[in-house]
Coordinates of C-alpha atoms and ligand atoms in Angstrom, one line a residue:
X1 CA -36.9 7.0 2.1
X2 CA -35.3 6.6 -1.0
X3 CA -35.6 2.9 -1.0
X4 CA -39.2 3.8 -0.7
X5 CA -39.6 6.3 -3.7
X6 CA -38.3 3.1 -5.6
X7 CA -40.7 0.8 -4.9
X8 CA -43.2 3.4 -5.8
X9 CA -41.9 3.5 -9.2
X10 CA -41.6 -0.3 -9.4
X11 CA -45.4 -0.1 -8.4
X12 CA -46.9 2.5 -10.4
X13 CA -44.6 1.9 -13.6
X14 CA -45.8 -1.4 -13.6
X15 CA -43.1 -3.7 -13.1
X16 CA -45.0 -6.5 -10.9
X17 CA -47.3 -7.4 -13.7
X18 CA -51.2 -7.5 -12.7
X19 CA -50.9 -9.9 -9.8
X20 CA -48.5 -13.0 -9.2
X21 CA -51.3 -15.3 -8.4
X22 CA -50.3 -16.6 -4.8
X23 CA -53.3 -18.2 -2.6
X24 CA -54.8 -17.2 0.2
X25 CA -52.7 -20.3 2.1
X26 CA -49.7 -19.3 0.4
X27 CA -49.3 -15.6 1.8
X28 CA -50.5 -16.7 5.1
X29 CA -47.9 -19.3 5.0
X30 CA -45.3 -16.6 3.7
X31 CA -46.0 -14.0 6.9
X32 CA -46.8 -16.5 9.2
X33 CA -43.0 -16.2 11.1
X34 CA -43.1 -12.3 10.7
X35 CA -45.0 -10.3 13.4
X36 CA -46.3 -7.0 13.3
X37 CA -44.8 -6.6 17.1
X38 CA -41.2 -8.1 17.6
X39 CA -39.5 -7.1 20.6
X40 CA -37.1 -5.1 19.0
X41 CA -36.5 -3.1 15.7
X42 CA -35.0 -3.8 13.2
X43 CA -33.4 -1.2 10.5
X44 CA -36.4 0.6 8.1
X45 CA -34.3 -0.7 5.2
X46 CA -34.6 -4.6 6.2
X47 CA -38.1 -3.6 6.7
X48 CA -38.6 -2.3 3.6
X49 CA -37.0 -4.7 1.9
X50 CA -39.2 -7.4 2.9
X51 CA -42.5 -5.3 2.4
X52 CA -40.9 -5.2 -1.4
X53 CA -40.4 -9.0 -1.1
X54 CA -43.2 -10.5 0.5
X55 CA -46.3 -7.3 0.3
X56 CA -45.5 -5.7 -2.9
X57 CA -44.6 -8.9 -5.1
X58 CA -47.9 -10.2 -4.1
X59 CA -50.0 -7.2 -4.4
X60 CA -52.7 -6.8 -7.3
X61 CA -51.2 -3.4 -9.1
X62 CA -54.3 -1.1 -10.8
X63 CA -51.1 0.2 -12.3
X64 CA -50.7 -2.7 -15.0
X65 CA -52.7 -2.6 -17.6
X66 CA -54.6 -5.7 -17.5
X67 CA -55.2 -5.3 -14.0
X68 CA -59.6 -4.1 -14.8
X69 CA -61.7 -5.8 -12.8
X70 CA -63.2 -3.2 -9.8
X71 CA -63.3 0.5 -9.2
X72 CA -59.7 0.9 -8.1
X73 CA -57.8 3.2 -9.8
X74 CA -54.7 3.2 -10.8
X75 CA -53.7 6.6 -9.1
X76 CA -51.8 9.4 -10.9
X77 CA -48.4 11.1 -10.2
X78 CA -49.4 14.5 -9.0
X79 CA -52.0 12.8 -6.2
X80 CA -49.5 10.5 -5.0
X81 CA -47.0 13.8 -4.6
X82 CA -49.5 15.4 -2.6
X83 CA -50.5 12.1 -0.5
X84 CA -47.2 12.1 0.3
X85 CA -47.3 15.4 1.7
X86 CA -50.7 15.3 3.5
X87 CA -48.9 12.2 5.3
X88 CA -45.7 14.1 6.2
X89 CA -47.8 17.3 7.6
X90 CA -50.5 15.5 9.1
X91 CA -53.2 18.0 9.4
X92 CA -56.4 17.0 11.2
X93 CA -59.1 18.9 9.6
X94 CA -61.6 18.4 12.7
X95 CA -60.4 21.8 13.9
X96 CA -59.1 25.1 12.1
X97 CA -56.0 25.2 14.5
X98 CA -55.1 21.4 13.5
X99 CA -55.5 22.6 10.0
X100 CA -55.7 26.2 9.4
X101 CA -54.4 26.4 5.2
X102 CA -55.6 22.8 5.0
X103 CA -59.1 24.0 6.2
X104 CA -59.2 26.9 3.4
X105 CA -58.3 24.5 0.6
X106 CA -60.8 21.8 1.4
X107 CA -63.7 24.6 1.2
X108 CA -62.0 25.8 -2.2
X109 CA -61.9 22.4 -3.3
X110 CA -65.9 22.0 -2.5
X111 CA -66.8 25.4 -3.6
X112 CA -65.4 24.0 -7.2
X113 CA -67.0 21.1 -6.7
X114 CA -70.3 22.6 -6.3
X115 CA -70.4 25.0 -9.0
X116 CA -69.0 21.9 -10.8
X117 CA -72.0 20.1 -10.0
X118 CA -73.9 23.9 -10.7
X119 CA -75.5 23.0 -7.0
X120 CA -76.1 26.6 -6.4
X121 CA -75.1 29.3 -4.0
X122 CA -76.1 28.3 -0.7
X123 CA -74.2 24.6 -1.7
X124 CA -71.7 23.5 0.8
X125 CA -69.7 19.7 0.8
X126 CA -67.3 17.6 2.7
X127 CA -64.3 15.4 2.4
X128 CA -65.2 11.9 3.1
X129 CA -63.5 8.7 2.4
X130 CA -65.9 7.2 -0.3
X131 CA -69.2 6.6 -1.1
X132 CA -70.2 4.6 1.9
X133 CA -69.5 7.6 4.0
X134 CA -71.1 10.1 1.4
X135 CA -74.0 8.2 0.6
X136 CA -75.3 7.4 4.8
X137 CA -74.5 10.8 5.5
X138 CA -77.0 12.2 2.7
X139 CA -79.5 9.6 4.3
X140 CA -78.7 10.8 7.1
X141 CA -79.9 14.5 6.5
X142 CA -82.4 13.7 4.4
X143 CA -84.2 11.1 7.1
X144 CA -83.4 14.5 9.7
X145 CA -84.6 16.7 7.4
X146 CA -88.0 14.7 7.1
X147 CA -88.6 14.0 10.9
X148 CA -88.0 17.9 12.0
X149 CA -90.1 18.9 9.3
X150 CA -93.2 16.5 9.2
X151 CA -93.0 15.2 13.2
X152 CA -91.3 18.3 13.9
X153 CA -88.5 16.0 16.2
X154 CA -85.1 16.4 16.3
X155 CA -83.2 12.9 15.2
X156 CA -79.9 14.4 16.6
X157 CA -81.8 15.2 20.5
X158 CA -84.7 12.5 20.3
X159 CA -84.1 10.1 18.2
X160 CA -86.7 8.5 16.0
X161 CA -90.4 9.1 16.5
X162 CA -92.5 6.0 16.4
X163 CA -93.8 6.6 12.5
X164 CA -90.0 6.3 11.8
X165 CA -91.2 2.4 10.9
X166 CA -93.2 3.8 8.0
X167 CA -90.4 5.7 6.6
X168 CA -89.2 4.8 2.8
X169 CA -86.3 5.4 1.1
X170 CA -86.3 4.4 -2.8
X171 CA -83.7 3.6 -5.2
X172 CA -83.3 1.3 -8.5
X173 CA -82.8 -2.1 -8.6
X174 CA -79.4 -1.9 -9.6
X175 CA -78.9 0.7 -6.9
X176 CA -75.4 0.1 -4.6
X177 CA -75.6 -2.0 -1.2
X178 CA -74.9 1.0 0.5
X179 CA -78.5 2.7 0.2
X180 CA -79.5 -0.6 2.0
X181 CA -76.9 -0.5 4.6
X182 CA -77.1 3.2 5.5
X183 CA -80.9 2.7 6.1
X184 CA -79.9 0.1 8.7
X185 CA -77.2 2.2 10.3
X186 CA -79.3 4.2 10.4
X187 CA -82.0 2.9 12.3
X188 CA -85.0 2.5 9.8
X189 CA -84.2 -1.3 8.3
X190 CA -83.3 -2.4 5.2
X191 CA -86.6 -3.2 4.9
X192 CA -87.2 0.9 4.9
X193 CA -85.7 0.1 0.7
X194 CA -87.7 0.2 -1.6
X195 CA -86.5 -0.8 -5.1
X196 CA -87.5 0.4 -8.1
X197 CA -87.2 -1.4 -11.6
X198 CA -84.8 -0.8 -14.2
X199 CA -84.9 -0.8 -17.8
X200 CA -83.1 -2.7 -20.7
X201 CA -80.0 -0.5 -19.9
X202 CA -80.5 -0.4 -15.9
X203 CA -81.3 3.0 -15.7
X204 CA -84.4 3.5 -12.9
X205 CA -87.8 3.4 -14.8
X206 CA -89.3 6.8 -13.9
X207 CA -92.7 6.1 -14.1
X208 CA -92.8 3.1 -11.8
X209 CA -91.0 5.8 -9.3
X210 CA -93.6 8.2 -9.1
X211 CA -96.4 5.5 -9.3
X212 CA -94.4 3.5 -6.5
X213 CA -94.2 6.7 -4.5
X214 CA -98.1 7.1 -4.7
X215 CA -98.6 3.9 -3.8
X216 CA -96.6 4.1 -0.5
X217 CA -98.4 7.3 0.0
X218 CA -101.8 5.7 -0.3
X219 CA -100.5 3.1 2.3
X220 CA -99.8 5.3 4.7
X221 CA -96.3 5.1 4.6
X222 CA -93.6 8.2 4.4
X223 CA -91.4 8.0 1.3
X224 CA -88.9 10.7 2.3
X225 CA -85.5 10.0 -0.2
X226 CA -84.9 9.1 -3.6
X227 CA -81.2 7.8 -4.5
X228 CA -80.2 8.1 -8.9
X229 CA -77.7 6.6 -9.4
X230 CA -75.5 8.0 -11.9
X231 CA -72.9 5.0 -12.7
X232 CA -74.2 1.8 -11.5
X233 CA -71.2 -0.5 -10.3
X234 CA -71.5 -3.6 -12.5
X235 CA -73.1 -1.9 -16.0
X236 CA -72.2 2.3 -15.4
X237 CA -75.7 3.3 -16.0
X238 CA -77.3 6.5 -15.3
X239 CA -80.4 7.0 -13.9
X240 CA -82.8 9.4 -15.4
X241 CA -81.8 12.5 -13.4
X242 CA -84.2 14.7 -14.3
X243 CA -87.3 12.5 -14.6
X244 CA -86.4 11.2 -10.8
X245 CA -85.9 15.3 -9.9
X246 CA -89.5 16.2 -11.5
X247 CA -91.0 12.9 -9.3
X248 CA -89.4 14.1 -6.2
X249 CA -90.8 17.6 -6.8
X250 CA -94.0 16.6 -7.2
X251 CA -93.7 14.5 -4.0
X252 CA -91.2 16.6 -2.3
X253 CA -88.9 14.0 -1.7
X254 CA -85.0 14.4 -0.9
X255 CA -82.9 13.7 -3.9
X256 CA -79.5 11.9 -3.8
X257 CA -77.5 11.3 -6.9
X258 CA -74.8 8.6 -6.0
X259 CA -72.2 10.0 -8.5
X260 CA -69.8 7.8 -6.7
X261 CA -68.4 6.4 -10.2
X262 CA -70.3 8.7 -12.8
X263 CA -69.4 12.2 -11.5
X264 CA -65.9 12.0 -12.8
X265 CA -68.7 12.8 -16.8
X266 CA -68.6 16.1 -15.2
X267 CA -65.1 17.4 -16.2
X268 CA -65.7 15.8 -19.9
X269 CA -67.0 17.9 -22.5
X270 CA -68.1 14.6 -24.3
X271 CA -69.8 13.2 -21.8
X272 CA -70.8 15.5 -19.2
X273 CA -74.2 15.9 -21.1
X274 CA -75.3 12.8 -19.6
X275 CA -75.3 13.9 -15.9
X276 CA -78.1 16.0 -16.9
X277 CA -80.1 16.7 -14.1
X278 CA -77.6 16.4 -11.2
X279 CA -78.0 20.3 -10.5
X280 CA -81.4 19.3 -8.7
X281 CA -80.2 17.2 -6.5
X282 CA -80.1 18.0 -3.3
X283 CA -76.9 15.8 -1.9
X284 CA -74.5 14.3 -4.4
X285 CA -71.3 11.7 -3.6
X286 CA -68.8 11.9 -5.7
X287 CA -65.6 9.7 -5.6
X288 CA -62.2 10.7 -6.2
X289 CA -60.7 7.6 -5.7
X290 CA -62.7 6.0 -8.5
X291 CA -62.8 7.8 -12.4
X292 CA -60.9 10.7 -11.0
X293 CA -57.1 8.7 -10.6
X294 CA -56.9 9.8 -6.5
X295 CA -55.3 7.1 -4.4
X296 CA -57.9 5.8 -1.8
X297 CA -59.3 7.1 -0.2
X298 CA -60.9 10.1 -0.9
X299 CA -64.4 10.9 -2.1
X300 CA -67.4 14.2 -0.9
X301 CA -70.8 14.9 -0.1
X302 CA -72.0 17.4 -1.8
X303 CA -75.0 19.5 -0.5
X304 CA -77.3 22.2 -1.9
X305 CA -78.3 23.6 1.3
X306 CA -74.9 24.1 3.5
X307 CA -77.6 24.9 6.5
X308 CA -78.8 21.1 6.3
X309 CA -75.3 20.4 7.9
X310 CA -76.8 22.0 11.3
X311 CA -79.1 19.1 11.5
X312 CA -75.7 16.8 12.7
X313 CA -73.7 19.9 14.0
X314 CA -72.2 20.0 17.3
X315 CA -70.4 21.9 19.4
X316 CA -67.2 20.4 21.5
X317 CA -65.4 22.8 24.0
X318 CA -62.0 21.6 22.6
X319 CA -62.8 22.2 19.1
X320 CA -65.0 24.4 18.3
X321 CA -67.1 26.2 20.7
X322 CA -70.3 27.9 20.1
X323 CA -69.3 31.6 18.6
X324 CA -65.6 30.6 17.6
X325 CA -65.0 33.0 14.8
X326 CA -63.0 30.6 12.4
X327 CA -64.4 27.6 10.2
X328 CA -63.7 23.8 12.1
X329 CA -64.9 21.5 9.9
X330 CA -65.7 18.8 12.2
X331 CA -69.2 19.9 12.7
X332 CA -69.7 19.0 8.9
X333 CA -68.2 15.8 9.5
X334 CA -69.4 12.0 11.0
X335 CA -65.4 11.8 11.4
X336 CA -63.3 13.7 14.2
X337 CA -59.7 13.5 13.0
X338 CA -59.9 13.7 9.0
X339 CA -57.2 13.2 6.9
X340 CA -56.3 16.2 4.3
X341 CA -57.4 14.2 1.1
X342 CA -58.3 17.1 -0.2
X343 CA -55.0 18.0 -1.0
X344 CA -55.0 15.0 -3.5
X345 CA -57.4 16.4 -5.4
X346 CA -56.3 20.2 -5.7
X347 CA -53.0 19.3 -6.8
X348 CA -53.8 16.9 -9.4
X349 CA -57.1 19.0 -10.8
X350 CA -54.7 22.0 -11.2
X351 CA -51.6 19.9 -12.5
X352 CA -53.8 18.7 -15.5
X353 CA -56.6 20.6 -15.4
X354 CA -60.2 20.2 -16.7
X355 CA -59.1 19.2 -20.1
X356 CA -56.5 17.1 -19.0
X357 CA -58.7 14.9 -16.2
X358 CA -61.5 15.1 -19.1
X359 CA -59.3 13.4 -21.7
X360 CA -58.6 10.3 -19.3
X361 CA -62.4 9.7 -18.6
X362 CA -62.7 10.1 -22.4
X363 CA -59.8 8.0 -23.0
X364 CA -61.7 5.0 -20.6
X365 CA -64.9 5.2 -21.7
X366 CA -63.6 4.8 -25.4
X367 CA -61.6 1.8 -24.9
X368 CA -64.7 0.2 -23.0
X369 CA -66.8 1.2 -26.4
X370 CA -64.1 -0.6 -28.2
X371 CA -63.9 -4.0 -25.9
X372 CA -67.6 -4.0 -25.9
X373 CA -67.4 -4.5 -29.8
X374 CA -64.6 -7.1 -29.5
X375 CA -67.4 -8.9 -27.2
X376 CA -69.8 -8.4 -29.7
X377 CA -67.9 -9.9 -32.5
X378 CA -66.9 -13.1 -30.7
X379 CA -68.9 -15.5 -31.0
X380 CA -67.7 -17.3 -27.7
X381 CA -69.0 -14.2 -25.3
X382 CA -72.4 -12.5 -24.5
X383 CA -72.7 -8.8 -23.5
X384 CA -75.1 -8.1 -20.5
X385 CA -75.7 -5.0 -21.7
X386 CA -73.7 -2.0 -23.9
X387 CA -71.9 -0.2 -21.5
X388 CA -72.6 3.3 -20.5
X389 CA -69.3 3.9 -18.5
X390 CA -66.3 1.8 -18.7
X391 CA -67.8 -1.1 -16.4
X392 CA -68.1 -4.1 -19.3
X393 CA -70.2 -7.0 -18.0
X394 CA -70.4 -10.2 -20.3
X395 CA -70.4 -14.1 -19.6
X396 CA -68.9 -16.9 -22.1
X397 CA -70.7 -19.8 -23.8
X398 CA -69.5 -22.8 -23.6
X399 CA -68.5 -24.4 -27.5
X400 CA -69.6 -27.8 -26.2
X401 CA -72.5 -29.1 -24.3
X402 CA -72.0 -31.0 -20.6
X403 CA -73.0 -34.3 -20.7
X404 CA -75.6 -34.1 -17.9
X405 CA -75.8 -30.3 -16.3
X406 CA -78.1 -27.8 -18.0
X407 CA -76.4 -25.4 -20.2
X408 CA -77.2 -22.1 -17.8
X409 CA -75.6 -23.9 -14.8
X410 CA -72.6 -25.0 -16.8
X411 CA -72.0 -21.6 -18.5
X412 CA -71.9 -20.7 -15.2
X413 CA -69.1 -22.9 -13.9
X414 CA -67.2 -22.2 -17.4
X415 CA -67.1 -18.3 -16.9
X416 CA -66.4 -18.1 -13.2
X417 CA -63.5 -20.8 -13.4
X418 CA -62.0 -19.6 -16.2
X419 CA -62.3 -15.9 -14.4
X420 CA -60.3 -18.0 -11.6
X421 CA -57.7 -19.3 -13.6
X422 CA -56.8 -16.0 -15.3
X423 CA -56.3 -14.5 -11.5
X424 CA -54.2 -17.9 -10.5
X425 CA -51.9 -17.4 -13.5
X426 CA -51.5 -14.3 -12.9
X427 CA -52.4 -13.2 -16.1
X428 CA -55.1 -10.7 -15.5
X429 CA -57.5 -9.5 -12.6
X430 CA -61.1 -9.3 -14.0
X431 CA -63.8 -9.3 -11.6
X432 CA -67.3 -11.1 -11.1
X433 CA -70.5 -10.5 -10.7
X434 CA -74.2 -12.0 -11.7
X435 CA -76.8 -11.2 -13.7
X436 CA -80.6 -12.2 -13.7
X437 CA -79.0 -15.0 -11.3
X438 CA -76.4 -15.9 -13.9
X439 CA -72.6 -15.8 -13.5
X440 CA -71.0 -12.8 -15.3
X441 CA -67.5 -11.5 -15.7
X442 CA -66.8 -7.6 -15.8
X443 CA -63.9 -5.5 -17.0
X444 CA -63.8 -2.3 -15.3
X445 CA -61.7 0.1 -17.8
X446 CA -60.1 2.3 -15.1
X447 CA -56.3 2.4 -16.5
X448 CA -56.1 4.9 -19.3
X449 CA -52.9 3.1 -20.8
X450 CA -54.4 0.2 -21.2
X451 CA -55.0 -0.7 -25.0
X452 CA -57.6 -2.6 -26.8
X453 CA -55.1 -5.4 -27.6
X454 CA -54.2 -5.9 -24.1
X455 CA -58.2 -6.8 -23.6
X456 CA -57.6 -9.2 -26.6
X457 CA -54.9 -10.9 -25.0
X458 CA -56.7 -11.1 -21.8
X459 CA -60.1 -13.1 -23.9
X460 CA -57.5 -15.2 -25.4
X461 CA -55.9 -16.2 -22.8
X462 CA -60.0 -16.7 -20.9
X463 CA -60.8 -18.7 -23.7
X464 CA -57.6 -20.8 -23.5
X465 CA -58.8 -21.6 -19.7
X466 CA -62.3 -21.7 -20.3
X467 CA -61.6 -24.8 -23.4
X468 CA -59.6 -26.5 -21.0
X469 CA -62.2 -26.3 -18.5
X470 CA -64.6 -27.2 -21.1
X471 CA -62.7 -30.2 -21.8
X472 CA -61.9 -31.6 -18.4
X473 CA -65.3 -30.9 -16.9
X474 CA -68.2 -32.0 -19.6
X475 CA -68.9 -35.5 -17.7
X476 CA -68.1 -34.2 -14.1
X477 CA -70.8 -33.0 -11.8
X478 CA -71.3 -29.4 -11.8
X479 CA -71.6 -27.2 -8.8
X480 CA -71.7 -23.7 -9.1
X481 CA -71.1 -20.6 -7.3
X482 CA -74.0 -18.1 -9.4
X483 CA -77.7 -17.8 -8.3
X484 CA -79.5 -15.1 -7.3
X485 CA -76.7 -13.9 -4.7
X486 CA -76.5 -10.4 -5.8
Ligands
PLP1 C1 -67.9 2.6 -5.1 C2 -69.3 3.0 -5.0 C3 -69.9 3.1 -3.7 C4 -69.2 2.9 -2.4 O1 -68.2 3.8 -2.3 P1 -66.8 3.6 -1.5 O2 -66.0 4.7 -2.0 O3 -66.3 2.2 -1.9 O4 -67.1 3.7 -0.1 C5 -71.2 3.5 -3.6 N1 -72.0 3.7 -4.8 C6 -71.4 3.5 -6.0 C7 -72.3 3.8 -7.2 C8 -70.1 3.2 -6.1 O5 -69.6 3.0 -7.3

């Protein structure tokens, strides 16, 4: 145990550095004599000692701070205390007598939530693990609530009525891959999304929503669901909340806000401004494991009519039969066992409070302002856009021409080989993406210790690789990885 508490603070005090750069090859190589299975044990120390050696060395660590490329946090103290906890007790919150105190705290926790979110009285949540989970589950209600209501079917009993092939769901452009992949677990196709253009700073163009919804309506077809996005993944933007709620008024679709990155604006008194509009939605997911510091995984679906959980509800003579006179939270659920994340959250919103969580979102979403103006300033690097969160997306331009490739498709091999070499050497973890089909690097600004001048050493040391790439590769023929593949 206490070789293990060391290792955690190795691990979240930073003393691995970003990432040591070892292949793919080279840690399959490394483990390929260890199995998972020997015969017999050996001592948890020995054990241990090689996870340090061989798993922790050559794990990325969100912890350092030049480790900013994705959505992974580096977690705080207090969450990892009670994750420790939740682990040792090993409550199962698929029944009150798995989980009685455990049950009571995850419906404090999502009462907060909700008046967080100013949901209303009759709101009601649950503890998933992430937006993937949160966001097909809202789908999955709202496509319900639809069918009973217009076909007057039951999903849950009778599955989808024929004129399920007409049903839309709509989203922005720049929407997550999750709103497409819930509609095809969930029956209806990915074909069923229908994508709605974004503006200058990707934020969903309102007007093209309602006129797109007309226009499905005039075809016959039965919009049903509307997803805002409030934090897209690769630029942080925010949908128009409140344009998208008066469309889906008008049109009585269901409204989800994917608040999966952007809810953590809610406990900043700077920022929260810009969720405006999120208290008309009817389903929210929100991410704790994201902007909010909670180790993975842990996120909620938030719901402004608790009764719309009926529409999944069920009733197992082991856990909770008809009439039982005490909450089991499994009914609220698409999990049976459930971990106790909750517990991550309760004890690290009441170790630092509102203030204390809002100054770390703050503190993120400051520096990003700040590396978005060093991008600015350099000559060497374009901005995709001006970031609204602390997702910064840019690409590098090349100082001199290749001798035969066109200057999009060598940018292109420039920025993402460079972005390569930076992970190789260890120096930094920065992420990919593209953008109008062209190759893009993104910092995602989740570590609240990391500094301005560690983002400057880590564009020094890309444009160090990126000359030398420049240099070696002007005359060579130039394949590269960008296009379209979003
Ligand atoms: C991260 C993210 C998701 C997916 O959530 P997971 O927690 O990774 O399952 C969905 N939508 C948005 C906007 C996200 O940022």
């Amino acid at each position: 145990m206490e070789a293990a508490c060391d290792a955690v603070l190795d691990v979240i005090g930073g003393a691995h550095g970003p990432y040591s750069g070892a292949s793919y090859d080279r840690l399959r190589d490394r483990l390929a004599d260890t199995t998972a299975l020997p015969a017999e044990g050996h001592p948890l120390e020995d054990v241990l000692a090689a996870v340090r050696e061989d798993v922790l060395a050559n794990a990325v660590h969100p912890s350092d701070e030049t480790c900013v490329a994705h959505l992974q946090c580096p977690p705080m103290v207090p969450a990892l205390a009670a994750e420790a906890l939740l682990t040792a007790s090993n409550q199962s919150l698929d029944s009150f007598d798995q989980a009685p105190a455990a049950t009571v705290v995850e419906e404090r926790l999502i009462a907060d939530l909700t008046a967080l979110y100013e949901l209303g009285p009759a709101a009601d949540g649950v503890v998933t693990g992430g937006g993937t989970e949160s966001n097909h589950q809202a789908l999955l209600l709202a496509r319900d609530d639809y069918v009973e209501t217009v076909f007057g079917q039951s999903v849950r009993e009778h599955g989808l009525p024929p004129a399920a092939q007409d049903l839309r769901i709509l989203c922005s452009a720049d929407a997550h891959f999750t709103a497409a992949q819930s509609a095809a677990l969930l029956g209806l196709g990915e074909d069923a999304v229908v994508t709605i253009p974004t503006d200058g700073r990707h934020r969903m163009d309102a007007t093209a929503l309602r006129e797109t919804v007309e226009r499905l309506n005039d075809a016959g077809k039965h919009p049903f669901a509307v997803v805002g996005t409030a934090g897209t993944t690769d630029f942080g933007s925010i949908d128009p909340l409140s344009a998208v709620a008066d469309v889906a008024a008008t049109h009585d679709l269901w409204v989800h806000v994917d608040a999966a990155f952007g809810g953590a604006l809610a406990v900043s008194d700077q920022h929260s401004e810009r969720l405006s509009g999120i208290d008309r939605a009817d389903s929210v997911a929100v991410d704790f494991h994201k902007l909010f510091f909670q180790p993975i995984a842990c996120g909620a679906l938030l719901v402004a009519d608790g009764e719309s959980f009926e529409l999944m509800s069920r009733n197992a003579a082991y856990l909770n039969p008809a009439g039982d006179a005490v909450p089991n939270l499994v009914a609220k659920s698409t999990r049976t066992t459930r971990r106790f994340d909750a517990l991550k959250p309760y004890v690290a919103f009441r170790t630092l409070g509102r203030d204390g969580l809002g100054a770390l979102v703050d503190r993120t979403l400051a520096l990003a302002d700040d590396v978005a103006g060093l991008l600015r300033a350099d000559p060497a690097f374009e901005l995709a856009c001006e970031p609204t969160l602390n997702a910064v997306t840019f690409r590098y331009r090349p100082v001199r021409e290749h001798a035969h490739c066109d200057p999009g498709p060598w940018a292109d091999h420039v920025t993402e080989a460079a972005r390569e070499q930076l992970f190789d050497a260890g120096t930094a973890v920065v992420a990919r993406t593209t953008v109008d089909d062209r190759a893009h690097v993104k910092f995602t600004l989740m570590n609240p210790r990391t500094t301005v001048a560690d983002i400057q050493s880590v564009l020094v040391a890309f444009k160090g690789h990126a000359a030398t790439i420049e240099a070696a590769d002007r005359t060579a023929p130039i394949t590269t990885a960008a296009g379209g593949d979003q």
